[in-house]
mmCIF file of C-alpha atoms in Angstrom:
data_model
loop_
_atom_site.group_PDB
_atom_site.id
_atom_site.type_symbol
_atom_site.label_atom_id
_atom_site.label_comp_id
_atom_site.label_asym_id
_atom_site.label_seq_id
_atom_site.Cartn_x
_atom_site.Cartn_y
_atom_site.Cartn_z
ATOM 1 C CA MET A 11 70.401 36.472 58.301
ATOM 2 C CA ALA A 12 67.683 38.807 56.929
ATOM 3 C CA ALA A 13 67.619 36.797 53.680
ATOM 4 C CA ILE A 14 67.317 33.530 55.620
ATOM 5 C CA LEU A 15 64.343 34.990 57.688
ATOM 6 C CA HIS A 16 62.551 36.099 54.527
ATOM 7 C CA ALA A 17 63.040 32.648 53.053
ATOM 8 C CA LEU A 18 61.530 31.046 56.176
ATOM 9 C CA GLN A 19 58.488 33.475 56.044
ATOM 10 C CA GLY A 20 57.899 32.426 52.453
ATOM 11 C CA ILE A 21 57.807 28.753 53.406
ATOM 12 C CA LEU A 22 55.743 29.279 56.377
ATOM 13 C CA THR A 23 53.215 31.139 54.248
ATOM 14 C CA ILE A 24 52.863 27.992 52.134
ATOM 15 C CA VAL A 25 52.534 25.802 55.190
ATOM 16 C CA ILE A 26 49.787 28.031 56.790
ATOM 17 C CA MET A 27 47.777 27.797 53.541
ATOM 18 C CA ILE A 28 48.128 24.029 53.448
ATOM 19 C CA ALA A 29 47.201 23.880 57.122
ATOM 20 C CA THR A 30 44.012 26.066 56.373
ATOM 21 C CA GLY A 31 42.838 23.446 53.789
ATOM 22 C CA PHE A 32 43.531 20.693 56.208
ATOM 23 C CA TYR A 33 41.594 22.291 59.004
ATOM 24 C CA LEU A 34 38.644 23.223 57.021
ATOM 25 C CA SER A 35 38.439 19.800 55.427
ATOM 26 C CA ARG A 36 38.457 18.154 58.862
ATOM 27 C CA LYS A 37 35.739 20.486 59.785
ATOM 28 C CA GLY A 38 33.579 19.114 56.991
ATOM 29 C CA TRP A 39 33.633 22.097 54.726
ATOM 30 C CA PHE A 40 34.647 20.278 51.560
ATOM 31 C CA SER A 41 33.135 17.376 49.785
ATOM 32 C CA GLU A 42 34.857 15.020 47.340
ATOM 33 C CA SER A 43 33.255 16.710 44.445
ATOM 34 C CA PHE A 44 34.589 20.020 45.683
ATOM 35 C CA SER A 45 38.129 18.630 45.772
ATOM 36 C CA SER A 46 37.809 17.369 42.133
ATOM 37 C CA ALA A 47 36.407 20.733 40.977
ATOM 38 C CA VAL A 48 39.396 22.432 42.566
ATOM 39 C CA ALA A 49 41.829 20.214 40.762
ATOM 40 C CA GLN A 50 40.061 20.853 37.416
ATOM 41 C CA LEU A 51 39.907 24.623 38.036
ATOM 42 C CA VAL A 52 43.601 24.895 38.850
ATOM 43 C CA THR A 53 44.756 22.683 36.013
ATOM 44 C CA LYS A 54 42.511 24.003 33.303
ATOM 45 C CA VAL A 55 41.940 27.660 34.114
ATOM 46 C CA CYS A 56 44.199 29.056 36.711
ATOM 47 C CA LEU A 57 47.578 27.605 35.581
ATOM 48 C CA PRO A 58 47.296 28.407 31.898
ATOM 49 C CA THR A 59 46.471 32.058 32.616
ATOM 50 C CA TYR A 60 49.143 32.153 35.231
ATOM 51 C CA MET A 61 51.689 31.043 32.906
ATOM 52 C CA ILE A 62 50.692 33.359 30.028
ATOM 53 C CA VAL A 63 50.941 36.362 32.254
ATOM 54 C CA ASN A 64 54.089 35.479 33.955
ATOM 55 C CA LEU A 65 55.983 34.850 30.694
ATOM 56 C CA THR A 66 54.690 37.954 28.827
ATOM 57 C CA VAL A 67 55.393 40.201 31.888
ATOM 58 C CA ASN A 68 58.886 38.773 33.033
ATOM 59 C CA PHE A 69 60.325 38.000 29.537
ATOM 60 C CA SER A 70 61.309 40.061 26.622
ATOM 61 C CA HIS A 71 62.280 38.682 23.148
ATOM 62 C CA ASP A 72 65.903 39.770 23.653
ATOM 63 C CA GLN A 73 66.029 38.220 27.137
ATOM 64 C CA LEU A 74 64.787 34.959 25.857
ATOM 65 C CA ILE A 75 67.489 34.888 23.164
ATOM 66 C CA GLU A 76 70.276 36.185 25.447
ATOM 67 C CA MET A 77 69.624 33.714 28.246
ATOM 68 C CA SER A 78 69.136 30.728 26.084
ATOM 69 C CA GLY A 79 72.872 29.725 26.564
ATOM 70 C CA GLY A 80 72.004 28.590 30.100
ATOM 71 C CA LEU A 81 69.234 26.191 29.092
ATOM 72 C CA PRO A 82 71.376 23.085 28.637
ATOM 73 C CA VAL A 83 72.191 23.103 32.501
ATOM 74 C CA PRO A 84 68.600 22.654 33.753
ATOM 75 C CA ILE A 85 67.791 20.427 30.750
ATOM 76 C CA ILE A 86 70.691 17.919 31.447
ATOM 77 C CA SER A 87 70.391 18.224 35.307
ATOM 78 C CA MET A 88 66.668 17.268 35.212
ATOM 79 C CA ALA A 89 67.331 14.454 32.918
ATOM 80 C CA LEU A 90 69.932 13.147 35.280
ATOM 81 C CA GLY A 91 67.491 13.502 38.167
ATOM 82 C CA TYR A 92 64.786 11.685 36.180
ATOM 83 C CA PHE A 93 66.879 8.761 35.484
ATOM 84 C CA ASN A 94 68.219 8.648 39.024
ATOM 85 C CA GLY A 95 64.552 8.608 40.198
ATOM 86 C CA HIS A 96 63.733 5.625 38.067
ATOM 87 C CA ALA A 97 66.852 3.805 39.245
ATOM 88 C CA ALA A 98 65.863 4.504 42.854
ATOM 89 C CA ALA A 99 62.233 3.328 42.188
ATOM 90 C CA ARG A 100 63.527 0.046 40.789
ATOM 91 C CA LEU A 101 65.950 -0.512 43.624
ATOM 92 C CA LEU A 102 63.297 0.271 46.268
ATOM 93 C CA LYS A 103 60.531 -1.667 44.317
ATOM 94 C CA VAL A 104 58.188 1.302 44.450
ATOM 95 C CA ARG A 105 54.572 0.414 43.699
ATOM 96 C CA ARG A 106 53.792 0.764 39.991
ATOM 97 C CA ASP A 107 51.003 3.346 40.527
ATOM 98 C CA ARG A 108 53.447 5.432 42.515
ATOM 99 C CA VAL A 109 56.544 5.391 40.331
ATOM 100 C CA GLY A 110 55.523 8.453 38.313
ATOM 101 C CA VAL A 111 54.946 10.532 41.468
ATOM 102 C CA PHE A 112 58.100 9.271 43.084
ATOM 103 C CA CYS A 113 60.268 10.187 40.099
ATOM 104 C CA THR A 114 58.503 13.634 39.739
ATOM 105 C CA VAL A 115 59.618 14.498 43.184
ATOM 106 C CA PHE A 116 63.177 13.697 42.129
ATOM 107 C CA PHE A 117 63.579 15.785 39.025
ATOM 108 C CA VAL A 118 61.112 18.764 39.122
ATOM 109 C CA SER A 119 60.815 21.457 41.796
ATOM 110 C CA ASN A 120 58.583 24.266 42.987
ATOM 111 C CA THR A 121 60.181 26.967 40.908
ATOM 112 C CA ILE A 122 57.454 29.664 41.170
ATOM 113 C CA PHE A 123 55.288 29.291 44.244
ATOM 114 C CA ILE A 124 58.346 28.891 46.552
ATOM 115 C CA GLY A 125 61.404 29.175 44.374
ATOM 116 C CA LEU A 126 60.534 32.786 43.061
ATOM 117 C CA PRO A 127 60.131 34.354 46.599
ATOM 118 C CA MET A 128 63.103 32.471 47.826
ATOM 119 C CA THR A 129 65.207 33.915 44.970
ATOM 120 C CA LEU A 130 63.862 37.324 45.640
ATOM 121 C CA ALA A 131 64.929 36.984 49.318
ATOM 122 C CA LEU A 132 68.412 35.755 48.514
ATOM 123 C CA PHE A 133 69.377 37.337 45.219
ATOM 124 C CA GLY A 134 67.105 40.174 44.653
ATOM 125 C CA GLU A 135 65.465 41.214 41.389
ATOM 126 C CA GLU A 136 68.567 40.368 39.423
ATOM 127 C CA GLY A 137 67.944 36.643 39.982
ATOM 128 C CA ILE A 138 64.440 36.670 38.615
ATOM 129 C CA PRO A 139 65.146 36.145 34.870
ATOM 130 C CA TYR A 140 67.236 33.099 35.745
ATOM 131 C CA VAL A 141 64.279 31.693 37.777
ATOM 132 C CA MET A 142 62.051 32.041 34.737
ATOM 133 C CA LEU A 143 64.688 30.267 32.545
ATOM 134 C CA TYR A 144 64.755 27.414 34.925
ATOM 135 C CA TYR A 145 61.062 27.630 35.199
ATOM 136 C CA MET A 146 60.679 27.229 31.441
ATOM 137 C CA VAL A 147 62.550 23.850 31.508
ATOM 138 C CA ASN A 148 61.067 22.765 34.766
ATOM 139 C CA THR A 149 57.484 23.335 33.503
ATOM 140 C CA THR A 150 58.127 21.678 30.218
ATOM 141 C CA MET A 151 59.571 18.647 31.837
ATOM 142 C CA PHE A 152 56.672 18.402 34.337
ATOM 143 C CA TRP A 153 53.867 18.773 31.821
ATOM 144 C CA VAL A 154 55.454 16.592 29.114
ATOM 145 C CA VAL A 155 57.523 13.913 30.961
ATOM 146 C CA ALA A 156 56.046 13.791 34.492
ATOM 147 C CA VAL A 157 52.432 14.127 33.400
ATOM 148 C CA HIS A 158 52.943 11.378 30.901
ATOM 149 C CA ASP A 159 54.400 9.024 33.537
ATOM 150 C CA MET A 160 51.713 9.773 36.175
ATOM 151 C CA ALA A 161 48.915 9.180 33.610
ATOM 152 C CA SER A 162 50.457 5.922 32.498
ATOM 153 C CA ASP A 163 50.743 4.796 36.124
ATOM 154 C CA ALA A 164 47.082 5.573 36.698
ATOM 155 C CA GLY A 165 46.013 3.375 33.863
ATOM 156 C CA VAL A 166 45.658 6.063 31.234
ATOM 157 C CA ALA A 167 47.285 4.653 28.042
ATOM 158 C CA ALA A 168 49.887 7.140 27.044
ATOM 159 C CA PRO A 169 52.393 5.854 24.532
ATOM 160 C CA TRP A 170 54.721 8.593 23.387
ATOM 161 C CA LEU A 171 53.678 8.451 19.712
ATOM 162 C CA SER A 172 49.919 8.389 19.491
ATOM 163 C CA ARG A 173 46.817 10.684 19.293
ATOM 164 C CA LYS A 174 45.982 9.769 22.843
ATOM 165 C CA THR A 175 49.458 10.802 23.955
ATOM 166 C CA LEU A 176 49.018 14.278 22.521
ATOM 167 C CA LYS A 177 45.746 14.675 24.412
ATOM 168 C CA VAL A 178 47.640 13.824 27.666
ATOM 169 C CA VAL A 179 50.656 15.921 26.888
ATOM 170 C CA LEU A 180 49.097 18.919 25.205
ATOM 171 C CA ASN A 181 47.200 19.816 28.385
ATOM 172 C CA PRO A 182 45.877 23.279 29.163
ATOM 173 C CA PRO A 183 48.872 24.316 31.370
ATOM 174 C CA LEU A 184 51.472 23.372 28.652
ATOM 175 C CA LEU A 185 49.375 25.056 25.967
ATOM 176 C CA GLY A 186 49.295 28.180 28.145
ATOM 177 C CA PHE A 187 53.027 27.938 28.477
ATOM 178 C CA LEU A 188 53.533 27.687 24.711
ATOM 179 C CA ALA A 189 51.095 30.523 24.017
ATOM 180 C CA GLY A 190 53.179 32.722 26.462
ATOM 181 C CA ILE A 191 56.365 31.811 24.648
ATOM 182 C CA ILE A 192 54.751 32.732 21.257
ATOM 183 C CA LEU A 193 53.612 36.025 22.470
ATOM 184 C CA VAL A 194 57.056 36.826 23.924
ATOM 185 C CA MET A 195 58.857 35.818 20.652
ATOM 186 C CA LEU A 196 56.384 38.025 18.608
ATOM 187 C CA ASP A 197 56.757 40.954 21.073
ATOM 188 C CA TRP A 198 53.029 40.976 21.658
ATOM 189 C CA ARG A 199 51.285 41.890 24.835
ATOM 190 C CA LEU A 200 47.769 40.963 25.764
ATOM 191 C CA PRO A 201 45.181 43.664 25.727
ATOM 192 C CA MET A 202 44.847 45.272 29.137
ATOM 193 C CA PRO A 203 41.476 43.875 30.116
ATOM 194 C CA ILE A 204 42.585 40.342 29.104
ATOM 195 C CA GLU A 205 45.898 40.665 30.880
ATOM 196 C CA ALA A 206 44.200 41.941 34.044
ATOM 197 C CA SER A 207 41.680 39.029 33.940
ATOM 198 C CA PHE A 208 44.354 36.504 33.348
ATOM 199 C CA ARG A 209 46.333 37.936 36.245
ATOM 200 C CA TYR A 210 43.368 37.642 38.644
ATOM 201 C CA LEU A 211 42.647 33.996 37.467
ATOM 202 C CA GLY A 212 46.258 33.077 37.635
ATOM 203 C CA GLY A 213 46.522 34.634 41.000
ATOM 204 C CA MET A 214 44.279 31.885 42.450
ATOM 205 C CA THR A 215 46.689 29.157 41.442
ATOM 206 C CA THR A 216 48.792 29.175 44.639
ATOM 207 C CA PRO A 217 45.986 29.387 47.242
ATOM 208 C CA LEU A 218 43.794 26.872 45.573
ATOM 209 C CA ALA A 219 46.716 24.434 45.013
ATOM 210 C CA MET A 220 47.689 24.731 48.660
ATOM 211 C CA LEU A 221 44.038 24.230 49.771
ATOM 212 C CA PHE A 222 43.894 21.222 47.605
ATOM 213 C CA ILE A 223 47.007 19.658 49.316
ATOM 214 C CA GLY A 224 45.569 20.369 52.692
ATOM 215 C CA ILE A 225 42.319 18.605 51.724
ATOM 216 C CA ALA A 226 44.115 15.652 50.334
ATOM 217 C CA ILE A 227 46.341 15.347 53.454
ATOM 218 C CA SER A 228 43.328 15.493 55.729
ATOM 219 C CA LYS A 229 41.838 12.499 54.082
ATOM 220 C CA ALA A 230 44.960 10.428 54.486
ATOM 221 C CA SER A 231 45.801 8.422 57.623
ATOM 222 C CA TRP A 232 48.684 10.045 59.500
ATOM 223 C CA SER A 233 49.661 6.675 60.688
ATOM 224 C CA GLU A 234 50.640 5.873 57.087
ATOM 225 C CA ILE A 235 53.056 8.765 56.813
ATOM 226 C CA LYS A 236 56.317 7.166 58.026
ATOM 227 C CA PHE A 237 59.782 8.001 57.116
ATOM 228 C CA ASP A 238 60.508 4.661 55.519
ATOM 229 C CA ARG A 239 63.053 3.998 52.801
ATOM 230 C CA GLU A 240 60.794 5.133 50.030
ATOM 231 C CA LEU A 241 59.917 8.487 51.609
ATOM 232 C CA THR A 242 63.506 9.086 52.724
ATOM 233 C CA ALA A 243 64.801 8.262 49.157
ATOM 234 C CA ALA A 244 62.375 10.709 47.724
ATOM 235 C CA MET A 245 63.492 13.545 49.983
ATOM 236 C CA VAL A 246 67.135 12.731 49.290
ATOM 237 C CA GLY A 247 66.421 12.947 45.564
ATOM 238 C CA ARG A 248 64.729 16.257 45.974
ATOM 239 C CA PHE A 249 67.207 18.056 48.256
ATOM 240 C CA VAL A 250 70.463 16.200 47.634
ATOM 241 C CA ILE A 251 70.552 14.496 44.234
ATOM 242 C CA CYS A 252 68.755 17.201 42.276
ATOM 243 C CA PRO A 253 71.051 20.131 43.394
ATOM 244 C CA LEU A 254 74.106 17.799 42.907
ATOM 245 C CA CYS A 255 73.033 17.244 39.248
ATOM 246 C CA VAL A 256 73.095 20.918 38.637
ATOM 247 C CA MET A 257 76.579 21.202 40.282
ATOM 248 C CA VAL A 258 77.873 18.390 38.117
ATOM 249 C CA CYS A 259 76.780 20.204 35.033
ATOM 250 C CA LEU A 260 78.133 23.685 35.823
ATOM 251 C CA PRO A 261 81.843 23.057 35.192
ATOM 252 C CA PHE A 262 81.074 22.323 31.547
ATOM 253 C CA PHE A 263 79.240 25.698 30.839
ATOM 254 C CA ALA A 264 80.537 29.117 31.284
ATOM 255 C CA LEU A 265 77.637 30.599 33.094
ATOM 256 C CA PRO A 266 77.438 33.862 35.142
ATOM 257 C CA LYS A 267 77.906 33.263 38.923
ATOM 258 C CA LEU A 268 74.495 34.423 39.703
ATOM 259 C CA MET A 269 72.804 32.145 37.139
ATOM 260 C CA SER A 270 74.689 29.217 38.493
ATOM 261 C CA GLU A 271 73.664 30.080 42.175
ATOM 262 C CA VAL A 272 69.959 30.479 41.129
ATOM 263 C CA PHE A 273 69.953 27.179 39.219
ATOM 264 C CA ILE A 274 71.309 25.418 42.352
ATOM 265 C CA MET A 275 68.817 27.069 44.606
ATOM 266 C CA GLN A 276 65.931 26.272 42.244
ATOM 267 C CA ALA A 277 66.980 22.641 42.188
ATOM 268 C CA ALA A 278 66.851 22.627 45.984
ATOM 269 C CA MET A 279 63.220 23.684 46.289
ATOM 270 C CA PRO A 280 60.442 21.485 47.466
ATOM 271 C CA ALA A 281 58.348 19.144 45.250
ATOM 272 C CA MET A 282 56.085 20.791 42.711
ATOM 273 C CA THR A 283 52.723 21.516 44.275
ATOM 274 C CA ASN A 284 50.775 20.473 41.056
ATOM 275 C CA THR A 285 51.960 16.925 41.471
ATOM 276 C CA SER A 286 49.075 15.955 43.664
ATOM 277 C CA ILE A 287 46.581 17.854 41.520
ATOM 278 C CA VAL A 288 47.663 16.086 38.299
ATOM 279 C CA ALA A 289 47.592 12.736 40.123
ATOM 280 C CA LYS A 290 44.078 13.498 41.222
ATOM 281 C CA VAL A 291 42.945 14.549 37.618
ATOM 282 C CA TYR A 292 44.330 11.264 36.130
ATOM 283 C CA GLY A 293 43.039 9.093 38.971
ATOM 284 C CA GLY A 294 46.476 8.354 40.363
ATOM 285 C CA ASP A 295 47.555 8.097 44.038
ATOM 286 C CA TYR A 296 47.133 11.818 44.885
ATOM 287 C CA LYS A 297 47.237 11.340 48.690
ATOM 288 C CA TYR A 298 50.617 9.893 48.263
ATOM 289 C CA ALA A 299 51.665 12.788 46.071
ATOM 290 C CA ALA A 300 50.262 15.364 48.509
ATOM 291 C CA MET A 301 52.166 13.623 51.375
ATOM 292 C CA LEU A 302 55.486 13.908 49.532
ATOM 293 C CA THR A 303 54.775 17.526 48.600
ATOM 294 C CA VAL A 304 53.884 18.570 52.162
ATOM 295 C CA VAL A 305 56.880 16.593 53.754
ATOM 296 C CA SER A 306 59.271 18.266 51.258
ATOM 297 C CA THR A 307 57.787 21.752 52.004
ATOM 298 C CA LEU A 308 58.328 21.185 55.672
ATOM 299 C CA LEU A 309 61.909 19.978 55.173
ATOM 300 C CA ALA A 310 62.582 23.027 53.048
ATOM 301 C CA VAL A 311 62.451 25.020 56.314
ATOM 302 C CA ILE A 312 65.719 23.393 57.143
ATOM 303 C CA THR A 313 67.318 22.903 53.667
ATOM 304 C CA THR A 314 66.603 26.352 52.274
ATOM 305 C CA PRO A 315 68.631 28.244 54.905
ATOM 306 C CA PHE A 316 71.417 25.600 54.604
ATOM 307 C CA TYR A 317 71.766 26.236 50.767
ATOM 308 C CA MET A 318 71.625 29.849 51.358
ATOM 309 C CA TRP A 319 74.442 29.541 53.817
ATOM 310 C CA VAL A 320 76.439 27.438 51.319
ATOM 311 C CA LEU A 321 75.939 29.880 48.446
ATOM 312 C CA ARG A 322 76.224 33.179 50.348
ATOM 313 C CA GLY A 323 77.600 32.094 53.667
#
């Protein structure tokens, strides 16, 4: 029961920050230019520094090698979620400019902002390395596959093999992620002043991302937020299909019990908060993305305790 209460507190913290952005936007505090600036700041400054610090602090060279045996599970399960998302989008005839966002909700999850505190509440410190393993794949899939799809849907030409594709794919967050991996593999640590500065800059990622979502939702018409087939399918993909994809993969790999449970829990987290920010940066339907993110975060209040009960009940 204590673990469930801690999990609910973590989700409610996120909801409160989103509500703050929503309220202040409705009060007229934020202009459209401010919203765009926040999206650029999070994407190009906060996230890269956040990734470098998290990887270098939470991983060692030996851990990276030792845990690599678990990598196929998140890779295969997310690939399954991705193809299921596209199949559902075709079946439901999702608007072309929304397909990338819709599929992103299916196959990538909020592994750090919500998934990390949830894992701490349920599994303790022992589960954190496995969160980071899932996070490595989740982050790569998001910034390579999901960003490519969302950019293409927004009219940004992004064929897989072109110089323009590299500009879309090799974005600051992914470069920060790769830099962190290189530092870990070389057993290098950042100098203390740089690490401290990166920690402070990266620490702004969550609150700014939550404020941005609140601002985006405040500019949407609530009458347009309806639990139609499209929204329902996106939520089923996030909370049912994605965890099931992990469960389908597990019998084929001899993973420790704790690693398996952490992977299932991470797959059952809400939609990635950066989805709406990336959609905004590339001129996509960021209000739709923010709506899916917020609805999934609210639904996680119910689904997270359920999965906790299933895994540790």
